[in-house]
Short mmCIF file of C-alpha atoms and ligand atoms in Angstrom, two decimals:
data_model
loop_
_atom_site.label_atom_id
_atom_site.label_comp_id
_atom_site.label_asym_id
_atom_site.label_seq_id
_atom_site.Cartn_x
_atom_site.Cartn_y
_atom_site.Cartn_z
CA UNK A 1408 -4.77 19.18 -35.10
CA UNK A 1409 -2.30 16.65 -33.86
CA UNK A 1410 -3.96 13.10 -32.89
CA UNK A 1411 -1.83 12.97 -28.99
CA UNK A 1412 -4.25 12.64 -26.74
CA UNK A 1413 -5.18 15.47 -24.57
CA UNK A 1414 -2.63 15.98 -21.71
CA UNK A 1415 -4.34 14.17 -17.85
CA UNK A 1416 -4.52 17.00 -16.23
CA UNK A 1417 -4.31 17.46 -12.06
CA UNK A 1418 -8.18 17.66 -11.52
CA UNK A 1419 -6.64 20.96 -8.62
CA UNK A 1420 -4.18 23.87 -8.06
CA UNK A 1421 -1.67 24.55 -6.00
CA UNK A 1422 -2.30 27.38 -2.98
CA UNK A 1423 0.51 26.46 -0.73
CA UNK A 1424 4.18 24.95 -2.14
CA UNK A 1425 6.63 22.96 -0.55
CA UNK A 1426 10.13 23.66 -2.18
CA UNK A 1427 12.61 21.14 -3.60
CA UNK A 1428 16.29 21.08 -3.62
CA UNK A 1429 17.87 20.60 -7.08
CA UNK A 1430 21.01 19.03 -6.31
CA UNK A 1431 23.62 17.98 -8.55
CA UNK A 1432 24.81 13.94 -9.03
CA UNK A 1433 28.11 14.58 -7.56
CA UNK A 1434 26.43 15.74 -4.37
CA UNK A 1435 23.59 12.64 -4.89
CA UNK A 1436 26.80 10.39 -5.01
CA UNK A 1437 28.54 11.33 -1.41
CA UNK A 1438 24.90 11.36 -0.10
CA UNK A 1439 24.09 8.04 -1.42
CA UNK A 1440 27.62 6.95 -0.15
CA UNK A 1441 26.90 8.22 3.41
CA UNK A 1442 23.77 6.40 3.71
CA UNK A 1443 25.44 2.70 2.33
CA UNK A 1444 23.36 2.75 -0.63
CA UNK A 1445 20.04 2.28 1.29
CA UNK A 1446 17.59 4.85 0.58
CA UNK A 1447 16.02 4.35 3.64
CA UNK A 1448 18.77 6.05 4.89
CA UNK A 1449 18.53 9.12 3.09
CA UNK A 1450 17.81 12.52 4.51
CA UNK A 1451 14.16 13.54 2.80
CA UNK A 1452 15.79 16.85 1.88
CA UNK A 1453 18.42 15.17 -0.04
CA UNK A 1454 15.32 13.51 -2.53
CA UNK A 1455 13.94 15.73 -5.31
CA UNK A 1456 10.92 12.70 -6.11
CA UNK A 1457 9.84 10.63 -3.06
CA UNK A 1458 8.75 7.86 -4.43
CA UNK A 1459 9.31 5.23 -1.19
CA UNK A 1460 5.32 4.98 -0.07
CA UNK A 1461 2.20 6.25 -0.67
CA UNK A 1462 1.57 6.12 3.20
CA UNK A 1463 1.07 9.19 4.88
CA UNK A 1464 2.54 10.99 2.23
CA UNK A 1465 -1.00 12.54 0.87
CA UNK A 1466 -1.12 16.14 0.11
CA UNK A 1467 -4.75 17.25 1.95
CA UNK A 1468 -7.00 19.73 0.52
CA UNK A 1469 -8.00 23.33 1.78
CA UNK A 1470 -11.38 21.73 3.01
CA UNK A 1471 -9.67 19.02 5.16
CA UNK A 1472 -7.18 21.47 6.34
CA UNK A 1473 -9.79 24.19 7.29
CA UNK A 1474 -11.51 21.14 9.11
CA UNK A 1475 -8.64 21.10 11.43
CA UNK A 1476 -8.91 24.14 12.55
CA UNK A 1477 -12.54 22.98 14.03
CA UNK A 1478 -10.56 20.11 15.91
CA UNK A 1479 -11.69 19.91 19.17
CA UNK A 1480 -9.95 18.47 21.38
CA UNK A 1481 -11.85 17.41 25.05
CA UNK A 1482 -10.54 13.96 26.28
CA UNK A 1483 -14.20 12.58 26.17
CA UNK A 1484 -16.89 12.81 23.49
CA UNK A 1485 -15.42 15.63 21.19
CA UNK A 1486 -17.51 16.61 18.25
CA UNK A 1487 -14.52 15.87 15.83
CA UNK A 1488 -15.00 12.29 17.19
CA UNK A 1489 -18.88 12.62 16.05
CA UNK A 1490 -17.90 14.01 13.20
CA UNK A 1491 -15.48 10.95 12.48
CA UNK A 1492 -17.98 7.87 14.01
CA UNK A 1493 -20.58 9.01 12.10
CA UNK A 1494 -18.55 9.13 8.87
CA UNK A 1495 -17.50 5.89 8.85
CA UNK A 1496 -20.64 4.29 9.73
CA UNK A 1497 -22.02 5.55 6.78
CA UNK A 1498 -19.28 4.51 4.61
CA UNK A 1499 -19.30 0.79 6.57
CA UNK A 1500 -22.39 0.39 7.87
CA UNK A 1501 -20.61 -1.35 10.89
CA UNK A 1502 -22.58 -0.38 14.58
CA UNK A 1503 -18.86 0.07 16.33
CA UNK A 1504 -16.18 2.12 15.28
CA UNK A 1505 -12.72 2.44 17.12
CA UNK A 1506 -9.93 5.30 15.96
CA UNK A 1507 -6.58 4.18 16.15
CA UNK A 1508 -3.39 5.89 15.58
CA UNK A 1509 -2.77 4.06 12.89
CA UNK A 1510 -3.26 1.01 10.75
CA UNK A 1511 -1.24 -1.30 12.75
CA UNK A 1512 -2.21 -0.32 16.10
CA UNK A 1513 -6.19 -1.70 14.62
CA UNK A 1514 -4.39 -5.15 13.68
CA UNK A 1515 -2.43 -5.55 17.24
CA UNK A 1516 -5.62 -5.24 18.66
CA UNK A 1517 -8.54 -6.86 16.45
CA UNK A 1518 -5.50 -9.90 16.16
CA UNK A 1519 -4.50 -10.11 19.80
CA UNK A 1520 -7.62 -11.34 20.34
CA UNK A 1521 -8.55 -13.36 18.12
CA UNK A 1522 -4.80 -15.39 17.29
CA UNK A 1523 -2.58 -17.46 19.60
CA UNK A 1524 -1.06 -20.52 19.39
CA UNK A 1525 -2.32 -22.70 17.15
CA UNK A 1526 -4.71 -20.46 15.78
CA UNK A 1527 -4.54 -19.92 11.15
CA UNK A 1528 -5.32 -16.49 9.27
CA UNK A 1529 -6.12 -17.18 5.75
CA UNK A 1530 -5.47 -14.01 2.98
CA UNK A 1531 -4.97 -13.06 -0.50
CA UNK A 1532 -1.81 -11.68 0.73
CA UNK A 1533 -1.24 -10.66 4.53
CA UNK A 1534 0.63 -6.98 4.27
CA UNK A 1535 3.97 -7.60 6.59
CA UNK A 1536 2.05 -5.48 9.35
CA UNK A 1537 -0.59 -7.62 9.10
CA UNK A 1538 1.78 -10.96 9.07
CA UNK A 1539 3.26 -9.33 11.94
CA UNK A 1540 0.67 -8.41 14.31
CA UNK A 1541 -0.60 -12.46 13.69
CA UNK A 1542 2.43 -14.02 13.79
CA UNK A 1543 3.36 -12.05 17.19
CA UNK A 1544 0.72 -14.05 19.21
CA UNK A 1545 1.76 -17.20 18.16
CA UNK A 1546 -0.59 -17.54 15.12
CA UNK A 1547 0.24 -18.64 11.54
CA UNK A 1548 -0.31 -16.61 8.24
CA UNK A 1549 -1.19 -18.35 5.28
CA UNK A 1550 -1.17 -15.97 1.61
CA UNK A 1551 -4.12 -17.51 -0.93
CA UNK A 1552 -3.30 -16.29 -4.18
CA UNK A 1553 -4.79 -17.78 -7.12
CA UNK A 1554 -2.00 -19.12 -9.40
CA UNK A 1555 -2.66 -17.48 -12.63
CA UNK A 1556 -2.13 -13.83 -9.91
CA UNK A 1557 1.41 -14.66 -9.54
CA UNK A 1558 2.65 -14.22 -13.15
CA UNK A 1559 3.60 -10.70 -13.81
CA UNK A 1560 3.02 -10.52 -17.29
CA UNK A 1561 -0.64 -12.11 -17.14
CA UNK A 1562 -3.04 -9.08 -17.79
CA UNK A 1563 -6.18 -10.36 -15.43
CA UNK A 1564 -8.40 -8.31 -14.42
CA UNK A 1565 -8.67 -9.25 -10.70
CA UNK A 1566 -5.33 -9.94 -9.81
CA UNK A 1567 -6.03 -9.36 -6.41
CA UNK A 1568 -8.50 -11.76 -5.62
CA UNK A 1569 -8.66 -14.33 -2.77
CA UNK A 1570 -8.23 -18.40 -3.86
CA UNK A 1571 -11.70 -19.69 -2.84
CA UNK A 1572 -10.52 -23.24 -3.30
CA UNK A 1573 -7.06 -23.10 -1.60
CA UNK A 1574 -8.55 -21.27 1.60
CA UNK A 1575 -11.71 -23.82 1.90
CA UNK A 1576 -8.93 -26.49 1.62
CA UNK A 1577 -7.24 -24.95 4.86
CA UNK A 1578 -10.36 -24.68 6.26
CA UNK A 1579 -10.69 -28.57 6.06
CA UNK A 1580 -7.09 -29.05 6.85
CA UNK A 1581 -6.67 -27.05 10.34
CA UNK A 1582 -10.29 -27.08 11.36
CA UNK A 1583 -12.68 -24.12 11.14
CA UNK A 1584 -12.52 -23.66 14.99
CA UNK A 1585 -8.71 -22.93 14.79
CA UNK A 1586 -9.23 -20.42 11.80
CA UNK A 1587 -8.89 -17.39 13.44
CA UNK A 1588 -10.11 -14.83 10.60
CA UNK A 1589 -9.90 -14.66 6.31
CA UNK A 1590 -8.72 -11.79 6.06
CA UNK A 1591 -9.35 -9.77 2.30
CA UNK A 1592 -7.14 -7.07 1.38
CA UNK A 1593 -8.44 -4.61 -0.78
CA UNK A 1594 -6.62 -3.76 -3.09
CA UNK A 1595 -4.03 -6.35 -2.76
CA UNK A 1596 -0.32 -3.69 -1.39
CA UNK A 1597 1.79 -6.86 -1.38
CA UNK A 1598 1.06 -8.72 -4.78
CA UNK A 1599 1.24 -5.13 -6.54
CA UNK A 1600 -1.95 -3.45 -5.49
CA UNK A 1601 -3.86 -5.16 -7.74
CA UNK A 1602 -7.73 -5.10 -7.29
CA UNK A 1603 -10.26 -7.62 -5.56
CA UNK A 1604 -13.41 -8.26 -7.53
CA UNK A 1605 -16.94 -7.53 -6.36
CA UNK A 1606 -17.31 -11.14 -6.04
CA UNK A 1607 -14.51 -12.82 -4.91
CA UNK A 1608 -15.31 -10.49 -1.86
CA UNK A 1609 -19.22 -12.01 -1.94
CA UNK A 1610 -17.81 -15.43 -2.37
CA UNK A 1611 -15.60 -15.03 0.61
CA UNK A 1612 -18.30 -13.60 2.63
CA UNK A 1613 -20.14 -16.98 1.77
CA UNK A 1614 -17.61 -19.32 2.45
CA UNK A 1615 -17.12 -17.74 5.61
CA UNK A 1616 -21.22 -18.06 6.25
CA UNK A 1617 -20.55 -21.55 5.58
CA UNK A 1618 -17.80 -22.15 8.01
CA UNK A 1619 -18.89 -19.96 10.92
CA UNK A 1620 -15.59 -17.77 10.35
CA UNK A 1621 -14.99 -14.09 10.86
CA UNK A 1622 -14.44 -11.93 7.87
CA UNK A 1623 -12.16 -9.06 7.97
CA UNK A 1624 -11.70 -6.29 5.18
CA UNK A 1625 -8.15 -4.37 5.26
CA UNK A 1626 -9.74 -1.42 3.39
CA UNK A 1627 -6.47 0.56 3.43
CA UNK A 1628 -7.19 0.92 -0.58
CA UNK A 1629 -11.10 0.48 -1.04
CA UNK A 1630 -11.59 4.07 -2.89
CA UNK A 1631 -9.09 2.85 -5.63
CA UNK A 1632 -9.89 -0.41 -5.37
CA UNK A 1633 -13.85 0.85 -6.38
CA UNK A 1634 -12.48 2.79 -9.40
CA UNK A 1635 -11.26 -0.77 -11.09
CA UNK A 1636 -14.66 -2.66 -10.00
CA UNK A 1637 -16.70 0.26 -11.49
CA UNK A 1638 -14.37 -0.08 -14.66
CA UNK A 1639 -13.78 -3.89 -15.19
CA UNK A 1640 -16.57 -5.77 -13.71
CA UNK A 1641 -19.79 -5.93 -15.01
CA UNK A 1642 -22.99 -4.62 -13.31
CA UNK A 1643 -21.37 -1.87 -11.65
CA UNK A 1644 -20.96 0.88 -14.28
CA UNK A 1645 -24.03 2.67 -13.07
CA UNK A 1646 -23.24 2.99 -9.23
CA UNK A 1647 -20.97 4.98 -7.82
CA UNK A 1648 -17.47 4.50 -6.03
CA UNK A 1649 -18.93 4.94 -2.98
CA UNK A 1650 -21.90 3.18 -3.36
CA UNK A 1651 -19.82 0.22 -5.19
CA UNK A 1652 -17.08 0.69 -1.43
CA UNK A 1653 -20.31 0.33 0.84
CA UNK A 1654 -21.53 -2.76 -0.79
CA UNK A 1655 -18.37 -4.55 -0.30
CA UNK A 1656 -17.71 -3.24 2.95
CA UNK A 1657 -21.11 -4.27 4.62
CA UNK A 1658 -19.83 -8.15 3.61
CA UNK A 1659 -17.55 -7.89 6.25
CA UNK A 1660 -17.36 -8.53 10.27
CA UNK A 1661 -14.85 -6.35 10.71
CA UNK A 1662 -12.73 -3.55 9.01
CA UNK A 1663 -8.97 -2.36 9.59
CA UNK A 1664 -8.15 0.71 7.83
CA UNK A 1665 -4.51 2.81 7.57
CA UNK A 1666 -5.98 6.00 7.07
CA UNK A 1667 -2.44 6.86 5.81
CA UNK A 1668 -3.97 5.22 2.22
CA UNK A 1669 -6.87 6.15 0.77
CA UNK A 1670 -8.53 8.58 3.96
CA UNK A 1671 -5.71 11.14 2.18
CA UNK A 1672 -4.35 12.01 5.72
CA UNK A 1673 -0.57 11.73 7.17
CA UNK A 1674 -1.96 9.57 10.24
CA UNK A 1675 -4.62 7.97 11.51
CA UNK A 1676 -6.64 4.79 11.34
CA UNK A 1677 -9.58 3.11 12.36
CA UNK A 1678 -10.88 -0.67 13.56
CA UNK A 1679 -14.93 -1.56 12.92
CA UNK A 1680 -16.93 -4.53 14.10
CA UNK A 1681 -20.38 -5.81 13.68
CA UNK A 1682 -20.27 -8.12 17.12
CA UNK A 1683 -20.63 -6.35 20.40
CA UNK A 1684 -18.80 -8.58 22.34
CA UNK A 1685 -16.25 -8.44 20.40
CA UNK A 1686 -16.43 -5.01 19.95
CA UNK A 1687 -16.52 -4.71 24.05
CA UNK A 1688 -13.03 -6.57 23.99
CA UNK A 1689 -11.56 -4.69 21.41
CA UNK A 1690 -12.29 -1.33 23.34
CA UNK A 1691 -10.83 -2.33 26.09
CA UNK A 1692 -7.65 -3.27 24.60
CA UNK A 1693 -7.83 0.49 23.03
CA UNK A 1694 -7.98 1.95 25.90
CA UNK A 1695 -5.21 0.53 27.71
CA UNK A 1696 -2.57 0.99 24.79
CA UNK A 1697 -4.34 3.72 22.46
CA UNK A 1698 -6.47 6.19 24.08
CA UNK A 1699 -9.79 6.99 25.28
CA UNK A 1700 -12.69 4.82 22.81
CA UNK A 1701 -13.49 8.64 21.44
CA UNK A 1702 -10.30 9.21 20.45
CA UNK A 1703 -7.85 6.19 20.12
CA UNK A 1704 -4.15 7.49 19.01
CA UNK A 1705 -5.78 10.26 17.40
CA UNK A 1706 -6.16 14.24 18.10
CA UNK A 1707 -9.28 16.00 17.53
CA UNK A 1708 -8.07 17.62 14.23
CA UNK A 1709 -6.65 14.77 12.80
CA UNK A 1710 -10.20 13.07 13.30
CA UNK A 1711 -11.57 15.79 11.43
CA UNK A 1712 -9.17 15.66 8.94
CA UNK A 1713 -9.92 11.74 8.36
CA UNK A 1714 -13.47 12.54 7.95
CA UNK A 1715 -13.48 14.98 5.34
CA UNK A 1716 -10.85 12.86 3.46
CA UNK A 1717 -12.94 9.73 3.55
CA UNK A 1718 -15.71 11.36 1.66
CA UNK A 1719 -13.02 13.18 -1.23
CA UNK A 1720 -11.45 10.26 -1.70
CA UNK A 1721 -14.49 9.00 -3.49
CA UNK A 1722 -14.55 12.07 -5.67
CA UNK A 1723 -15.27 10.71 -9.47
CA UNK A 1724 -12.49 13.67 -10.74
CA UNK A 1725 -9.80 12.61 -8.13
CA UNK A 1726 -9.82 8.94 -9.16
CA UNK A 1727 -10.15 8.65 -12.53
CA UNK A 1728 -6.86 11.03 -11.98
CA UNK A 1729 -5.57 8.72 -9.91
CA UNK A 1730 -5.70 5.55 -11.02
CA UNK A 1731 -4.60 6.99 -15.04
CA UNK A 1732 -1.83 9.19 -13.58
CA UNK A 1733 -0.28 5.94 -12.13
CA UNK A 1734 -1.16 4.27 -15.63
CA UNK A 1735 0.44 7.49 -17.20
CA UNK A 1736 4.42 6.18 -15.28
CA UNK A 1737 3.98 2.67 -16.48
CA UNK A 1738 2.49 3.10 -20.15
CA UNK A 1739 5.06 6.09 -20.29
CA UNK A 1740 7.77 3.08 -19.27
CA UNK A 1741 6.38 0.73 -21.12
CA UNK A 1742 6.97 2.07 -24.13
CA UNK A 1743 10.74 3.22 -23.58
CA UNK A 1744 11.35 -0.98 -22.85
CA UNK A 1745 11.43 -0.87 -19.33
CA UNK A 1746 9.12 -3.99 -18.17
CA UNK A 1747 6.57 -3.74 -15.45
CA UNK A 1748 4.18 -6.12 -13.41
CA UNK A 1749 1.00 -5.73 -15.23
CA UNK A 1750 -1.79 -5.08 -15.28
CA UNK A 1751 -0.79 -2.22 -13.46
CA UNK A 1752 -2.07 -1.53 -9.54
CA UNK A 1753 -3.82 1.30 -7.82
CA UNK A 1754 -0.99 2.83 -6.25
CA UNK A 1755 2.28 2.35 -7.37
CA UNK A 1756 4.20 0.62 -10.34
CA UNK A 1757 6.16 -2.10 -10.24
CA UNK A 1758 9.59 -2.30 -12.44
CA UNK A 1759 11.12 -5.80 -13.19
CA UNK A 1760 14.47 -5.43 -12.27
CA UNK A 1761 15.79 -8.51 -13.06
CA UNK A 1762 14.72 -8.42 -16.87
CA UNK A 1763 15.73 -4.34 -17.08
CA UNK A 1764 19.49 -5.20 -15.32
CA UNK A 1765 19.65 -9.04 -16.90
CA UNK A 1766 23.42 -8.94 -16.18
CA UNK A 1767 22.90 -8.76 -13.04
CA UNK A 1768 22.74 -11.92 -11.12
CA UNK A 1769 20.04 -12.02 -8.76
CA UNK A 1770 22.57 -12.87 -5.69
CA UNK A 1771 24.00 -9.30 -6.77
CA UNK A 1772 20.87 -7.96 -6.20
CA UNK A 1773 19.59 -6.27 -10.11
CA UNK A 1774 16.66 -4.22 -7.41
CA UNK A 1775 19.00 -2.85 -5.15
CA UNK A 1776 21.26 -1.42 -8.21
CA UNK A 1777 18.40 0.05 -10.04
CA UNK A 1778 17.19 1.69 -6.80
CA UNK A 1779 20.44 3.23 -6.23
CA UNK A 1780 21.04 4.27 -9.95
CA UNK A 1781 17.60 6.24 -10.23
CA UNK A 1782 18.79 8.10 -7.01
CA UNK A 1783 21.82 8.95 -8.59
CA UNK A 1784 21.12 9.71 -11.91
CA UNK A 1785 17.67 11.54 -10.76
CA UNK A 1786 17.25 12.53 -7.10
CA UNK A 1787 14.47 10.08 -7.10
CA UNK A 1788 14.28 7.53 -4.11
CA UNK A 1789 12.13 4.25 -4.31
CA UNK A 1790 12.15 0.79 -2.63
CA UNK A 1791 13.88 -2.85 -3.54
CA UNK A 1792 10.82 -5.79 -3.55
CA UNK A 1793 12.89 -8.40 -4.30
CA UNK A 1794 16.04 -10.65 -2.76
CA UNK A 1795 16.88 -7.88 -0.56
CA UNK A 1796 13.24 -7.68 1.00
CA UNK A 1797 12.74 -11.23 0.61
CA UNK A 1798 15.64 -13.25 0.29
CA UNK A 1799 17.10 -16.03 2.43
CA UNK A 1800 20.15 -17.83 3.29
CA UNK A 1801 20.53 -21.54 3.21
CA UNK A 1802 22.97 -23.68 5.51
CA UNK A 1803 25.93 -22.81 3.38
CA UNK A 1804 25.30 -18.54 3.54
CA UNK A 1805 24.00 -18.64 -0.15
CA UNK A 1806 21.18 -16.51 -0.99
CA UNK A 1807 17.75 -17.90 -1.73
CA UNK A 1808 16.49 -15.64 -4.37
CA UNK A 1809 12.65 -14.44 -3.48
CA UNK A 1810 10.40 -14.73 -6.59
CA UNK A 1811 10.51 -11.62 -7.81
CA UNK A 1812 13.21 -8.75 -8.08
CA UNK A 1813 11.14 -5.55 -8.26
CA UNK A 1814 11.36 -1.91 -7.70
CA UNK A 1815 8.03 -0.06 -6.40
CA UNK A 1816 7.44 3.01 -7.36
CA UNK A 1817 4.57 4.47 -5.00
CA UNK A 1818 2.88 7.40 -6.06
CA UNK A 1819 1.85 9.88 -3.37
CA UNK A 1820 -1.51 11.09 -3.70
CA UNK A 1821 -2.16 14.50 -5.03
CA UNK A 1822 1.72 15.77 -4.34
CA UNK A 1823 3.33 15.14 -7.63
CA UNK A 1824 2.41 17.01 -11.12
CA UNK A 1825 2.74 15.24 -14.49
CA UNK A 1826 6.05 17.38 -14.97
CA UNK A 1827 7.15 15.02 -11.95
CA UNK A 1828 6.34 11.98 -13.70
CA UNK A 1829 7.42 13.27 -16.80
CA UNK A 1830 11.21 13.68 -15.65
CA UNK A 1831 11.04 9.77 -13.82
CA UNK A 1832 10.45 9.01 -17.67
CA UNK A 1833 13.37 10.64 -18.79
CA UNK A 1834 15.67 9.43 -16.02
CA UNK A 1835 14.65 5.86 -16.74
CA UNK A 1836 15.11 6.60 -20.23
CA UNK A 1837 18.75 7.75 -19.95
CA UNK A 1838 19.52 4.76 -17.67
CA UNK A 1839 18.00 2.85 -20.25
CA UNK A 1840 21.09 3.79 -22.93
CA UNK A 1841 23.88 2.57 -20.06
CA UNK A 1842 22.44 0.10 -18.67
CA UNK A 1843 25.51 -2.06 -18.83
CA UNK A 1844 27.18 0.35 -16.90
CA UNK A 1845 25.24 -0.71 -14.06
CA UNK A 1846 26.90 -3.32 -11.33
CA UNK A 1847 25.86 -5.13 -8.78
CA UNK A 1848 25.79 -4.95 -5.18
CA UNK A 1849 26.74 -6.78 -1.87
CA UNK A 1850 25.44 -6.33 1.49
CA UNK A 1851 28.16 -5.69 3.58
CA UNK A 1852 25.82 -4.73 7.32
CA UNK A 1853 22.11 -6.77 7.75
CA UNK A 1854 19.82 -6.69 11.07
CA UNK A 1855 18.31 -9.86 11.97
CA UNK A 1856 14.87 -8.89 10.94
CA UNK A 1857 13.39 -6.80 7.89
CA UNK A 1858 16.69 -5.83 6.40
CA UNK A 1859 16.02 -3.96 4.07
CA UNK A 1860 15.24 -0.88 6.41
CA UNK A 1861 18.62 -0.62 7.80
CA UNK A 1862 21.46 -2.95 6.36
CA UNK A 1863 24.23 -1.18 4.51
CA UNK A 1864 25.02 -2.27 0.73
CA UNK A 1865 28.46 -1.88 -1.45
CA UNK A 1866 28.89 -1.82 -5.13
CA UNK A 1867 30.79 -4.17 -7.03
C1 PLP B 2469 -0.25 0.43 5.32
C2 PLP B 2469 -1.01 -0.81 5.45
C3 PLP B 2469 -1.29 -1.34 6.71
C4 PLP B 2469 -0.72 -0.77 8.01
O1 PLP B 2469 -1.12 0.54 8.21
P1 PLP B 2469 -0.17 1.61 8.95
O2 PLP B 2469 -1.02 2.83 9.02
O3 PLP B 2469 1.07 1.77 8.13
O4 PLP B 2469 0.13 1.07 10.30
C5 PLP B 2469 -2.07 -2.49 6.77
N1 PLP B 2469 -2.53 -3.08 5.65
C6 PLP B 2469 -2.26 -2.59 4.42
C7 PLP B 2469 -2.81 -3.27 3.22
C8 PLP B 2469 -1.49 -1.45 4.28
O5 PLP B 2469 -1.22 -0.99 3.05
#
């Protein structure tokens, strides 16, 4: 008997297949030519591995699907909407429950009421949705990471967590009537989807009991983010991972949730309060820009669909595959040389460009090459978290680096077999051998705002 490990299997099988197109590097090179070197520009047929999000990009199972066909669709108290209120307020234990077309659409809403001028959000990192939808009315966004989180290479278990200290120290400094929310985000997208303990989110809840402030939970991740409380933190090895999401989620005032994330649909969302005013305002901002309050953004089968995937999403089987199959890509890296953020997150791994291309000067943009090499070499498209995301200019044109140069590699859930993974590996192994080969890159087109969507890069 050999002593490997037994192979992590897919915890499912397939019924229905989606074909991919093999396609050859001389064909990925005009392609990636055509689109300026900017993934986002790609055609999706032109990708054999999509590895740009894990939003909206879950595969759903034969239950949720057969739950569609049960959609029903009446403008004003459908069943599927029912079906979907009384799912959540199980889950949340929250009185009112708004659907939303998506997770945005909750945060325009919940956060056009409650910012403004003047008005401070306090976070462990605001997602740029989230910094969007405040900063639109007028509001400012302040990111509370503790600073032991923000070294990539520190292996902690909560990396995620909220700075207690820093945000009480805002608190003081603007004045708790002009704090609009604290917002916890669970797990943490933007600082690598790394987890938020049990009781950081118990702490917050108390310093926001202390202050009179409202507590929100963006829950976009809570299933995954249970797996690594029920795993790391002590006292919760006997509950389960919905049990161990309930109790965090009754801390809070109110909820947003992308059901894009871990409600293993390709749209959808939802917004929950505890405060009935509140609640009264919020509806009638959904109803103007969303929909009727019984069905938001959503149709009747897509509320059914959210339902059902709310509840497998919990499944023991499905996240202990999902949380080691993302472990599986960066242990797999690891161990080939090519250095990651660690510990690593929930959803996605994170690949430290700057150390993997270190001749590449960070005005040349080491992310952006590495992103555009893997589609190359592999078919495999990804996203730049670094100086092209991130960076700024200063008065003379030169670049401010942003902290970090990082590529993301976002998993979709249940879509990709360990074969899948398995050839990411070897592509980032046979980059590996020329790296030198490797150049840098120049933008040559950039939009005023988020860049990184639609400006056009050359090669030098
Ligand atoms: C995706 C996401 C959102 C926004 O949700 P959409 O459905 O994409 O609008 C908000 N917060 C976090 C943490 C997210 O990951």
């Amino acid at each position: 008997m050999s002593k490997r490990q037994r192979t992590l299997t897919e915890p499912f099988k397939i019924k229905m297949v989606e074909p991919l197109k093999i396609t050859t590097e001389e064909y990925r090179i005009k392609r990636l030519a055509e689109a300026h070197n900017n993934p986002f520009l790609l055609r999706s047929n032109d990708v054999f591995i999509d590895l740009l999000t894990d939003s909206g990009t879950s595969a759903m199972s034969e239950h949720q699907w057969s739950a569609m066909m049960q959609g029903d669709e009446s403008y004003a108290g459908a069943t599927s909407w029912e079906r979907l209120e009384k799912e959540v307020k199980d889950l949340t234990g929250m009185p009112y429950i708004m659907p939303t077309h998506q997770g945005r659409a909750a945060e325009r809403i919940l956060y056009g009421i409650l910012g403004g001028k003047d008005k401070i959000f306090i976070s462990n990192t605001h997602f740029d949705t989230t910094r969007a939808n405040i900063e639109f009315t007028g509001a400012q966004a302040f990111d509370c990471l503790p600073e032991d989180a923000k070294d990539p290479e520190k292996e902690l278990p909560f990396k995620g967590n909220l700075d207690l200290a820093e945000t009480e120290k805002l608190i003081i400094k603007y004045g708790k009537e002009n704090i609009g929310a604290v917002i916890l985000t669970v797990t943490n997208n933007s600082a690598g989807g790394q987890p938020v303990s049990m009781q950081n989110a118990k702490d917050t809840r108390a310093l926001c009991d202390k202050y009179g402030i409202l507590f929100v939970l963006d829950a976009c991740r809570i299933a995954e983010n249970s797996y690594f409380i029920k795993h790391r933190e002590s006292n919760f090895e006997n509950k389960n991972y919905r049990e161990i999401a309930q109790e965090m989620l009754m801390l809070g005032d109110a909820i947003i949730m992308s059901a894009k994330k871990d409600a293993l649909v390709n749209m959808g969302g939802f917004l929950t309060l505890k405060d009935k005013k509140l609640a009264e305002q919020c509806t009638n901002l959904l109803i103007i820009s969303e929909g009727f309050a019984t069905y938001g953004g959503l149709s009747g089968r897509d509320m059914e669909a959210i339902a059902v995937g709310l509840r497998e999403v919990f499944d023991g089987d499905y996240l202990n595959y999902r949380i080691k199959s993302t472990e599986y890509l960066g242990k797999h890296l690891n161990a080939i040389g090519v250095p990651t953020v660690k510990p690593f997150g929930g959803h996605a791994i994170y690949v430290d460009a700057k150390a993997f291309y270190s001749h590449i000067p960070q005005e040349q943009f080491p992310g952006q090459a590495l992103v555009c090499d893997l589609y190359i070499k592999g078919g495999i498209r990804c996203c730049e978290i670094g100086s092209v995301m991130f960076g700024k200019h200063d008065e003379n044109n030169h670049l401010i680096p942003a902290a970090f140069e990082l590529v993301r590699l976002a998993i979709p859930r249940r879509v990709y077999t360990q074969s899948h993974i398995d050839y990411v590996i070897d592509i980032f192994e046979e980059l590996t051998e020329e790296k030198e080969k490797s150049s840098g890159i120049k933008i040559t087109y950039e939009p005023p705002f988020l860049r990184h969507f639609t400006a056009h890069f050359e090669r030098l």
